[in-house]
PDB file of C-alpha atoms and ligand atoms in Angstrom:
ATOM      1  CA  UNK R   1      -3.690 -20.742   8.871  1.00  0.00           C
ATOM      2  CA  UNK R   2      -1.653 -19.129   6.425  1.00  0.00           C
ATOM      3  CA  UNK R   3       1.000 -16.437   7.550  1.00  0.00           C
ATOM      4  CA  UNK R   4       3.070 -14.398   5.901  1.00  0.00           C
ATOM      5  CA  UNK R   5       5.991 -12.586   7.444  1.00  0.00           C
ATOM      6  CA  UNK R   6       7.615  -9.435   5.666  1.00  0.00           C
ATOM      7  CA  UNK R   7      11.292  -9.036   7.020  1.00  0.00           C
ATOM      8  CA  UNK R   8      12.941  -5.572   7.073  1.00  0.00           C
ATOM      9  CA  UNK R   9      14.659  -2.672   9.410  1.00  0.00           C
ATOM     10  CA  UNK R  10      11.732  -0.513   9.115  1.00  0.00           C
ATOM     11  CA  UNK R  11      14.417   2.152   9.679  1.00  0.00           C
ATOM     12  CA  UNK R  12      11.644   3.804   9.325  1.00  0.00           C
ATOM     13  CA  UNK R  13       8.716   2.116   8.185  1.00  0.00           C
ATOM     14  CA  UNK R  14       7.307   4.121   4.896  1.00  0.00           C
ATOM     15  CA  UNK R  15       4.420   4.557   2.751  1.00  0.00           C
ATOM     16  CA  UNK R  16       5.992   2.064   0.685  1.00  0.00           C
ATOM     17  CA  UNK R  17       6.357  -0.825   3.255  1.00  0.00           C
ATOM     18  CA  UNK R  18       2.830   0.087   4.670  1.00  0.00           C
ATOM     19  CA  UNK R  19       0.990  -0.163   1.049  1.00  0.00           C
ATOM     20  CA  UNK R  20       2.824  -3.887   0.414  1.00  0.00           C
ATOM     21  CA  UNK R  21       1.386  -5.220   3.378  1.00  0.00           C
ATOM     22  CA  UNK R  22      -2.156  -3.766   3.268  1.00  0.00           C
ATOM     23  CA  UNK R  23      -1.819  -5.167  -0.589  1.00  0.00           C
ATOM     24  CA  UNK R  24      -1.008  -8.270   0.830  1.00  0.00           C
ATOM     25  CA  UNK R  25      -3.208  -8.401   4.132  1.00  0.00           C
ATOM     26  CA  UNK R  26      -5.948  -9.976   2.142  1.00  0.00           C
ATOM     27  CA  UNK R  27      -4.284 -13.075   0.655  1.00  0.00           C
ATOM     28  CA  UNK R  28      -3.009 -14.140   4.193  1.00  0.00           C
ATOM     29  CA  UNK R  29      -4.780 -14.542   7.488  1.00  0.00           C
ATOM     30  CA  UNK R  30      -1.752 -12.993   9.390  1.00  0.00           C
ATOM     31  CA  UNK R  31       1.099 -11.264   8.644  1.00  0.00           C
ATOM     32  CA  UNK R  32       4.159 -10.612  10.798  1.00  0.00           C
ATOM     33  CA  UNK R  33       5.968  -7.362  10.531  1.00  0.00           C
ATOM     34  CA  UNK R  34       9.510  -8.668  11.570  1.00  0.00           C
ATOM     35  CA  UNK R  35      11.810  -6.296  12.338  1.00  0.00           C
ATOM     36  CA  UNK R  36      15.563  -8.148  12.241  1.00  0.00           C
ATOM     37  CA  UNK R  37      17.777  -7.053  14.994  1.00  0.00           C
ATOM     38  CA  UNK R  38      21.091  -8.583  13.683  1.00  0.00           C
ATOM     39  CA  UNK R  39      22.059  -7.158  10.009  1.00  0.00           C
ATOM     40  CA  UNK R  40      24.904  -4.913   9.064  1.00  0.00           C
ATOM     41  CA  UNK R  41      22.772  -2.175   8.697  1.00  0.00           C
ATOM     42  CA  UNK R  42      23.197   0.868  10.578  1.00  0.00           C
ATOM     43  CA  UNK R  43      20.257   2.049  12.429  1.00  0.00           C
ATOM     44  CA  UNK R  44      19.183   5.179  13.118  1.00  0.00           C
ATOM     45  CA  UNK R  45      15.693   5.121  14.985  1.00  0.00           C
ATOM     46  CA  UNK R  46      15.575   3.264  18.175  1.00  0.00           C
ATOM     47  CA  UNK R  47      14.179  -0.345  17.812  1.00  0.00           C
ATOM     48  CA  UNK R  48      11.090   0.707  20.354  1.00  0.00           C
ATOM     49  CA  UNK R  49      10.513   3.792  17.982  1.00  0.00           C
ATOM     50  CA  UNK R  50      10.241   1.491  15.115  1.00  0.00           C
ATOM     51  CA  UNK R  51       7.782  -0.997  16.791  1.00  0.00           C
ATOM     52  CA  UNK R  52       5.650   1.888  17.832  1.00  0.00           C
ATOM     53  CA  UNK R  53       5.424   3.631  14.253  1.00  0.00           C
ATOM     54  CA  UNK R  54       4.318   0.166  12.460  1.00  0.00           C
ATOM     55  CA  UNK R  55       1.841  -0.628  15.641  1.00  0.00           C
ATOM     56  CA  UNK R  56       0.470   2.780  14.807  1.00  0.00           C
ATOM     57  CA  UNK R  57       0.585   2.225  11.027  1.00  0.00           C
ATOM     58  CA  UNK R  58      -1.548  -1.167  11.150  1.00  0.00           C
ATOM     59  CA  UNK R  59      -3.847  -0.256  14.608  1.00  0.00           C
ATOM     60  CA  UNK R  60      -7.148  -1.039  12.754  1.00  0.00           C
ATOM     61  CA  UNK R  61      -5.629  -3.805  10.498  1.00  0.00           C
ATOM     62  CA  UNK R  62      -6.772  -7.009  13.121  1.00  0.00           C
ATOM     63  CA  UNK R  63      -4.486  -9.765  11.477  1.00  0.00           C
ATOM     64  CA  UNK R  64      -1.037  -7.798  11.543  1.00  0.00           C
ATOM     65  CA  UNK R  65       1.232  -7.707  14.172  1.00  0.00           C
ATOM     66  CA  UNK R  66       4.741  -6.667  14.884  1.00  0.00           C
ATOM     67  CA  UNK R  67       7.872  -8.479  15.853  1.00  0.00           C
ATOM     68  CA  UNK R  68      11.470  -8.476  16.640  1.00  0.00           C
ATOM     69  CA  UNK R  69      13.905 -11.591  15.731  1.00  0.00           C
ATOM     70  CA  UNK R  70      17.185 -12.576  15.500  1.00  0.00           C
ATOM     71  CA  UNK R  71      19.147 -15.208  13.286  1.00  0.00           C
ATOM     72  CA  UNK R  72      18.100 -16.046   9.809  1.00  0.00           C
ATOM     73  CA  UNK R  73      14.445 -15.362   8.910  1.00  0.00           C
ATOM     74  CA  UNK R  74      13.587 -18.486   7.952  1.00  0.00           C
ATOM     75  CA  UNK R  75      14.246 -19.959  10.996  1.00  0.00           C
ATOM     76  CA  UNK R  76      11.778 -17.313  12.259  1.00  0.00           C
ATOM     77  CA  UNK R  77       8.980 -18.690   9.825  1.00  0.00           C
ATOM     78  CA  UNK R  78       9.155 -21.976  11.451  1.00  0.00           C
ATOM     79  CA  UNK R  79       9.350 -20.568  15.109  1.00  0.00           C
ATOM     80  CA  UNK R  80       6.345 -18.615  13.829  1.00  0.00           C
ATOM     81  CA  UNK R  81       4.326 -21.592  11.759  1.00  0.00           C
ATOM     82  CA  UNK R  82       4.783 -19.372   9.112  1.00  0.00           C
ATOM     83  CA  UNK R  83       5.162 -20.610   5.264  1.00  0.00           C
ATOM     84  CA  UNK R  84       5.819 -17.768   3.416  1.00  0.00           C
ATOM     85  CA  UNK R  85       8.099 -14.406   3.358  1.00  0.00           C
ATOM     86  CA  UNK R  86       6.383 -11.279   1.912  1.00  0.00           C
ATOM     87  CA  UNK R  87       9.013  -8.679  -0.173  1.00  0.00           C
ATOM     88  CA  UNK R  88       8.648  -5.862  -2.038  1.00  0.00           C
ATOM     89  CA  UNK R  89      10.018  -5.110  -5.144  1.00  0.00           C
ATOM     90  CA  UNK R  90      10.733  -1.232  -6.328  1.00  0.00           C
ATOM     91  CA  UNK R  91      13.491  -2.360  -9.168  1.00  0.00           C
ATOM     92  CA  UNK R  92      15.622  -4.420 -11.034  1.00  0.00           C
ATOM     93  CA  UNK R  93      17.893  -3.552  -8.410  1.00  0.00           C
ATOM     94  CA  UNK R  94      15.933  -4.703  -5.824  1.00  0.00           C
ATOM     95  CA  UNK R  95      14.927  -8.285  -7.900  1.00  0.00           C
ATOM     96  CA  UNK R  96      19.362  -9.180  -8.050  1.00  0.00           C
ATOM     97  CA  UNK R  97      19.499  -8.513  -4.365  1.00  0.00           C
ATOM     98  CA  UNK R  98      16.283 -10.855  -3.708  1.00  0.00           C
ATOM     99  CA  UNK R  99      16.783 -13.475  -5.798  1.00  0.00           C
ATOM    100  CA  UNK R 100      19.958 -15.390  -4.286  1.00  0.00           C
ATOM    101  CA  UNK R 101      17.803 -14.579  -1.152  1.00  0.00           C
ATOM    102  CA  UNK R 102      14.834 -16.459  -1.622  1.00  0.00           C
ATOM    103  CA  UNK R 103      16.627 -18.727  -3.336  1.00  0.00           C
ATOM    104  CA  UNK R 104      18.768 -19.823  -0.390  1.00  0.00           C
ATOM    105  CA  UNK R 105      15.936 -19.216   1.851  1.00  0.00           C
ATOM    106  CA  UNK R 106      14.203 -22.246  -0.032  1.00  0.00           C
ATOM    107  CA  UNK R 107      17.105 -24.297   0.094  1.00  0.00           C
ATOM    108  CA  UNK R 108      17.296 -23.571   4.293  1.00  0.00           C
ATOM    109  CA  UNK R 109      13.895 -24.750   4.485  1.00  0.00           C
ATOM    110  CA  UNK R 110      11.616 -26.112   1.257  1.00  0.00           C
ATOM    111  CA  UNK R 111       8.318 -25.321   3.249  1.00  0.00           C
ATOM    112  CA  UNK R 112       8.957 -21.642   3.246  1.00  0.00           C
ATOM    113  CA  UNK R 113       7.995 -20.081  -0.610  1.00  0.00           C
ATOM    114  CA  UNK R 114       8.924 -16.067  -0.672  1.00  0.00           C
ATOM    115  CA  UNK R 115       6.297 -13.813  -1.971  1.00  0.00           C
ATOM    116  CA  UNK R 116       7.236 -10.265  -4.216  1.00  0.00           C
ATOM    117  CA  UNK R 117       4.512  -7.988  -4.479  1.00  0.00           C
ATOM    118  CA  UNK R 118       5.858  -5.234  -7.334  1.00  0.00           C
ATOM    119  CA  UNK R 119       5.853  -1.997  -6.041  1.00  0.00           C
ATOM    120  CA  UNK R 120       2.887   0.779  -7.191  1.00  0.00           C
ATOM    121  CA  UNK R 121       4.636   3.330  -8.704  1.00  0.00           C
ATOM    122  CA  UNK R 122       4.068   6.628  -7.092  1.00  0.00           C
ATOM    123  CA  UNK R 123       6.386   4.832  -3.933  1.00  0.00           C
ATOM    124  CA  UNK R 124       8.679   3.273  -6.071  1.00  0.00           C
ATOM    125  CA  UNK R 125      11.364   5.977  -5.067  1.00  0.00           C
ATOM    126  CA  UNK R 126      10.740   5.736  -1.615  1.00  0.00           C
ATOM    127  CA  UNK R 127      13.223   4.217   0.338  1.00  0.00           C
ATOM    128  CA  UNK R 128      14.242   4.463   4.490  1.00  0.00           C
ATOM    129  CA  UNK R 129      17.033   5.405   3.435  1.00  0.00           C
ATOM    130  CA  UNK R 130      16.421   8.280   1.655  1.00  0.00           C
ATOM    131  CA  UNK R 131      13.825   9.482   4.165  1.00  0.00           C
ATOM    132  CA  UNK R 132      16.438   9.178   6.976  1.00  0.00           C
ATOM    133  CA  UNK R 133      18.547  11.586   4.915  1.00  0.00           C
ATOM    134  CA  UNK R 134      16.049  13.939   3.964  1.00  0.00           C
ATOM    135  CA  UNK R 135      14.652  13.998   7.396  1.00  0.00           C
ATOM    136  CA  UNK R 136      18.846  14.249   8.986  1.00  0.00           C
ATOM    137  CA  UNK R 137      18.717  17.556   6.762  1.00  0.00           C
ATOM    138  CA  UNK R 138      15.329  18.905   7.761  1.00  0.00           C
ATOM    139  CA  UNK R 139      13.488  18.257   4.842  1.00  0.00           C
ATOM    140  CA  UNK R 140       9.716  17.235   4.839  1.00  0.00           C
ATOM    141  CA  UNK R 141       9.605  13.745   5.208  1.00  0.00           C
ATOM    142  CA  UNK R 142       5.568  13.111   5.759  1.00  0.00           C
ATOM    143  CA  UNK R 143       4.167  12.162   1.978  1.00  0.00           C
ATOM    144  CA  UNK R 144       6.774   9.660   2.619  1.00  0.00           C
ATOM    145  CA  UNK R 145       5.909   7.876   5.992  1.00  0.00           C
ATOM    146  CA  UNK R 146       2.647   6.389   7.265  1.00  0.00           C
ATOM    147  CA  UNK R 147      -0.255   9.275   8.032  1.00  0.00           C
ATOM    148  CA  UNK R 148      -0.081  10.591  11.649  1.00  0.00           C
ATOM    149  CA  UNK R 149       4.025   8.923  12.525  1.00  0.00           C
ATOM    150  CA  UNK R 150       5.994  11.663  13.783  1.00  0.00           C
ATOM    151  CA  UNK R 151       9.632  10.870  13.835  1.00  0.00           C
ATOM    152  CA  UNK R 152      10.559  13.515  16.135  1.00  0.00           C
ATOM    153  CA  UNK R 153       8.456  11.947  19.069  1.00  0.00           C
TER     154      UNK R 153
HETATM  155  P1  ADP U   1      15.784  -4.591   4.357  1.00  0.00           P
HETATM  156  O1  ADP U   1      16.788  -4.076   5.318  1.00  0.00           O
HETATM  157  O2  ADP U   1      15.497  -6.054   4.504  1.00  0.00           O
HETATM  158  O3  ADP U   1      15.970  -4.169   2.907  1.00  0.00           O
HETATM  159  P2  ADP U   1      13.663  -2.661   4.479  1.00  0.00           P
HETATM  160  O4  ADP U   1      12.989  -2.211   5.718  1.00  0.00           O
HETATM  161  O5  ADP U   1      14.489  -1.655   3.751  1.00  0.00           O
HETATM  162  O6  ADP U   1      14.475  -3.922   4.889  1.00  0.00           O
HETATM  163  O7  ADP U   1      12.599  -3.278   3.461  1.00  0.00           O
HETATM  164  C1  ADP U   1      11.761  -4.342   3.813  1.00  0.00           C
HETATM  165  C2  ADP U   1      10.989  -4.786   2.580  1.00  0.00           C
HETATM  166  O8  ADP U   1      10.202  -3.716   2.101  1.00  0.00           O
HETATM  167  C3  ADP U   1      11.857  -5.194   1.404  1.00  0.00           C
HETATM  168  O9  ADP U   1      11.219  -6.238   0.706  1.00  0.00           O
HETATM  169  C4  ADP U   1      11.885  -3.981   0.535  1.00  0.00           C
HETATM  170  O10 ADP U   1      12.113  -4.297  -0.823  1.00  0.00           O
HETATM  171  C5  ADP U   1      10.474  -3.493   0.738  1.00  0.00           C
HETATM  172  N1  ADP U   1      10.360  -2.066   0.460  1.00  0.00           N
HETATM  173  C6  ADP U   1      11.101  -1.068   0.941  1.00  0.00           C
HETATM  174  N2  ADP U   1      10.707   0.122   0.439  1.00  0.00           N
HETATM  175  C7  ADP U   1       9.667  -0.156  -0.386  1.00  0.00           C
HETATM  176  C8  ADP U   1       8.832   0.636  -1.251  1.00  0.00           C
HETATM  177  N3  ADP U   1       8.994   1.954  -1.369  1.00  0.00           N
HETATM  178  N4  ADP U   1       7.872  -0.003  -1.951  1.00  0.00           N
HETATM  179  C9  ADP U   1       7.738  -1.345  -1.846  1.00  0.00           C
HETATM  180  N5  ADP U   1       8.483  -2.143  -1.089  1.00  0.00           N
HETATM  181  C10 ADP U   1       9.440  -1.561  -0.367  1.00  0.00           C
END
């Protein structure tokens, strides 16, 4: 069985995140959404909120599911039987943040190999961050986000 799990906040989950993993679905028999509950980051959208959107977003996608952990990812993948980590990759920005990652993720454990899937380029721009800010300021936020999440509910 070969799973993939693709790490993130999800704070909220976006067109972006939702196109990597339905690019992806195909080359794995599962993938884990994993939302980590112990970065730096600060969230905005409760942790419940963010389960339900990506539920939502995958509901007639049969092998993807969603889950919370805590402590380092890869120690996740082995909890999980899971051999590889699923990224996404917008920018050159993005591939210097990633790289030490995956890097140190292989030295933590050899039997975990991370997968980048380059970004299409009409979502390129789209980050949670920026929707959170656009969306704080009352801005339309919904050619950005998964068809049919509300964030106000
Ligand atoms: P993190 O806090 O780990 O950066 P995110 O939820 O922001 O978590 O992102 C999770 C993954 O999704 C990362 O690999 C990130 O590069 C990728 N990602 C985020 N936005 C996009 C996008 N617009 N297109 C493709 N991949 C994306």
């Amino acid at each position: 069985m070969k799973t993939a799990i693709f790490p993130g906040s999800f704070d909220p989950i976006t067109k972006g995140h939702e196109s990597i993993v339905k690019r992806a679905a195909p080359l794995f028999d599962k993938i884990i959404v994993a939302i980590g509950d112990n970065s730096s980051k600060n969230r905005l959208f409760d942790l419940e909120k963010r389960i339900e959107w990506i539920k939502k977003t995958f509901k007639n996608e049969p092998n993807i599911e969603v889950m919370t952990y805590k402590g380092l990812t890869v120690d996740f993948c082995k909890e999980q039987k899971a051999n590889y980590i699923l990224r996404g990759l917008r920018s050159a920005i993005d591939f210097e943040y990633e790289q030490p990652i995956a890097q140190m993720n292989k030295n933590l454990n050899h039997n975990v190999e991370s997968f980048f899937l380059i970004t299409d380029p009409e979502y390129s721009a789209i980050s949670s961050t920026i929707v959170k800010e656009i969306h704080k300021h009352g801005g339309n936020i919904s050619p950005f986000i998964p068809e049919g999440i509300n964030l106000d509910k």
